[in-house]
């Protein structure tokens, strides 16, 4: 979420991860970009649902899931 761009080359990742530490998070732009690239389902890993709620406000038609344990992972994988 450092620049809301698509990155496909592994050599780019160390710099991006470093920048992520001190750069503003571009969540809105990143979610919009993912949706524009064809993403229709967003999965939030960890306790809570802050990011899931954010995604639903940005892309209301998106499918979302929260994964925080084996049971919620199984439920997310079972969705069609």
mmCIF file of C-alpha atoms in Angstrom:
data_model
loop_
_atom_site.group_PDB
_atom_site.id
_atom_site.type_symbol
_atom_site.label_atom_id
_atom_site.label_comp_id
_atom_site.label_asym_id
_atom_site.label_seq_id
_atom_site.Cartn_x
_atom_site.Cartn_y
_atom_site.Cartn_z
ATOM 1 C CA UNK A 1 0.000 0.000 0.000
ATOM 2 C CA UNK A 2 2.997 2.288 -0.281
ATOM 3 C CA UNK A 3 2.190 3.561 -3.782
ATOM 4 C CA UNK A 4 -1.005 1.783 -4.932
ATOM 5 C CA UNK A 5 0.811 0.384 -7.947
ATOM 6 C CA UNK A 6 1.117 -3.173 -9.232
ATOM 7 C CA UNK A 7 4.545 -4.681 -8.541
ATOM 8 C CA UNK A 8 5.559 -7.961 -10.138
ATOM 9 C CA UNK A 9 9.346 -8.039 -9.862
ATOM 10 C CA UNK A 10 10.923 -9.545 -6.750
ATOM 11 C CA UNK A 11 13.927 -7.168 -6.784
ATOM 12 C CA UNK A 12 11.497 -4.272 -6.158
ATOM 13 C CA UNK A 13 10.145 -5.723 -2.912
ATOM 14 C CA UNK A 14 12.955 -4.924 -0.425
ATOM 15 C CA UNK A 15 12.706 -1.202 -1.220
ATOM 16 C CA UNK A 16 8.908 -1.302 -1.081
ATOM 17 C CA UNK A 17 8.930 -3.032 2.298
ATOM 18 C CA UNK A 18 11.383 -0.469 3.651
ATOM 19 C CA UNK A 19 9.263 2.404 2.338
ATOM 20 C CA UNK A 20 6.173 0.821 3.908
ATOM 21 C CA UNK A 21 7.697 1.374 7.344
ATOM 22 C CA UNK A 22 7.833 5.170 7.023
ATOM 23 C CA UNK A 23 5.389 6.027 4.225
ATOM 24 C CA UNK A 24 1.698 6.837 4.572
ATOM 25 C CA UNK A 25 -0.599 3.906 3.917
ATOM 26 C CA UNK A 26 -2.558 4.386 0.703
ATOM 27 C CA UNK A 27 -5.367 1.985 1.556
ATOM 28 C CA UNK A 28 -8.134 3.689 -0.418
ATOM 29 C CA UNK A 29 -6.029 3.981 -3.566
ATOM 30 C CA UNK A 30 -4.747 0.422 -3.143
ATOM 31 C CA UNK A 31 -8.232 -1.069 -2.770
ATOM 32 C CA UNK A 32 -9.510 0.918 -5.739
ATOM 33 C CA UNK A 33 -6.511 -0.238 -7.788
ATOM 34 C CA UNK A 34 -7.067 -3.879 -6.814
ATOM 35 C CA UNK A 35 -10.739 -3.617 -7.794
ATOM 36 C CA UNK A 36 -9.824 -1.958 -11.103
ATOM 37 C CA UNK A 37 -7.403 -4.830 -11.768
ATOM 38 C CA UNK A 38 -10.270 -7.315 -11.280
ATOM 39 C CA UNK A 39 -10.169 -8.221 -7.579
ATOM 40 C CA UNK A 40 -13.653 -9.029 -6.326
ATOM 41 C CA UNK A 41 -12.833 -10.697 -2.998
ATOM 42 C CA UNK A 42 -10.726 -9.241 -0.197
ATOM 43 C CA UNK A 43 -9.553 -11.291 2.797
ATOM 44 C CA UNK A 44 -8.403 -9.711 6.040
ATOM 45 C CA UNK A 45 -6.044 -11.830 8.142
ATOM 46 C CA UNK A 46 -5.855 -11.309 11.903
ATOM 47 C CA UNK A 47 -8.249 -10.309 14.638
ATOM 48 C CA UNK A 48 -10.659 -7.524 13.889
ATOM 49 C CA UNK A 49 -12.411 -6.264 10.815
ATOM 50 C CA UNK A 50 -11.243 -2.677 10.361
ATOM 51 C CA UNK A 51 -9.827 -3.287 6.891
ATOM 52 C CA UNK A 52 -12.848 -5.341 5.845
ATOM 53 C CA UNK A 53 -15.105 -2.427 6.761
ATOM 54 C CA UNK A 54 -12.861 -0.057 4.835
ATOM 55 C CA UNK A 55 -13.036 -2.263 1.740
ATOM 56 C CA UNK A 56 -16.849 -2.415 1.945
ATOM 57 C CA UNK A 57 -17.018 1.401 2.055
ATOM 58 C CA UNK A 58 -14.655 1.756 -0.916
ATOM 59 C CA UNK A 59 -16.045 -1.086 -3.069
ATOM 60 C CA UNK A 60 -19.538 -1.889 -1.744
ATOM 61 C CA UNK A 61 -20.007 -4.832 -4.097
ATOM 62 C CA UNK A 62 -16.766 -6.539 -2.985
ATOM 63 C CA UNK A 63 -16.915 -9.864 -1.217
ATOM 64 C CA UNK A 64 -14.973 -9.901 2.030
ATOM 65 C CA UNK A 65 -13.846 -12.422 4.606
ATOM 66 C CA UNK A 66 -12.008 -12.278 7.911
ATOM 67 C CA UNK A 67 -9.533 -15.016 8.806
ATOM 68 C CA UNK A 68 -8.282 -15.218 12.387
ATOM 69 C CA UNK A 69 -8.222 -18.944 13.138
ATOM 70 C CA UNK A 70 -8.574 -22.346 11.430
ATOM 71 C CA UNK A 71 -12.380 -22.231 11.544
ATOM 72 C CA UNK A 72 -12.634 -18.802 9.896
ATOM 73 C CA UNK A 73 -10.081 -19.918 7.296
ATOM 74 C CA UNK A 74 -12.212 -22.956 6.480
ATOM 75 C CA UNK A 75 -15.307 -20.726 6.215
ATOM 76 C CA UNK A 76 -13.498 -18.297 3.893
ATOM 77 C CA UNK A 77 -12.273 -21.118 1.665
ATOM 78 C CA UNK A 78 -15.740 -22.651 1.500
ATOM 79 C CA UNK A 79 -17.257 -19.498 -0.019
ATOM 80 C CA UNK A 80 -17.977 -19.704 -3.721
#
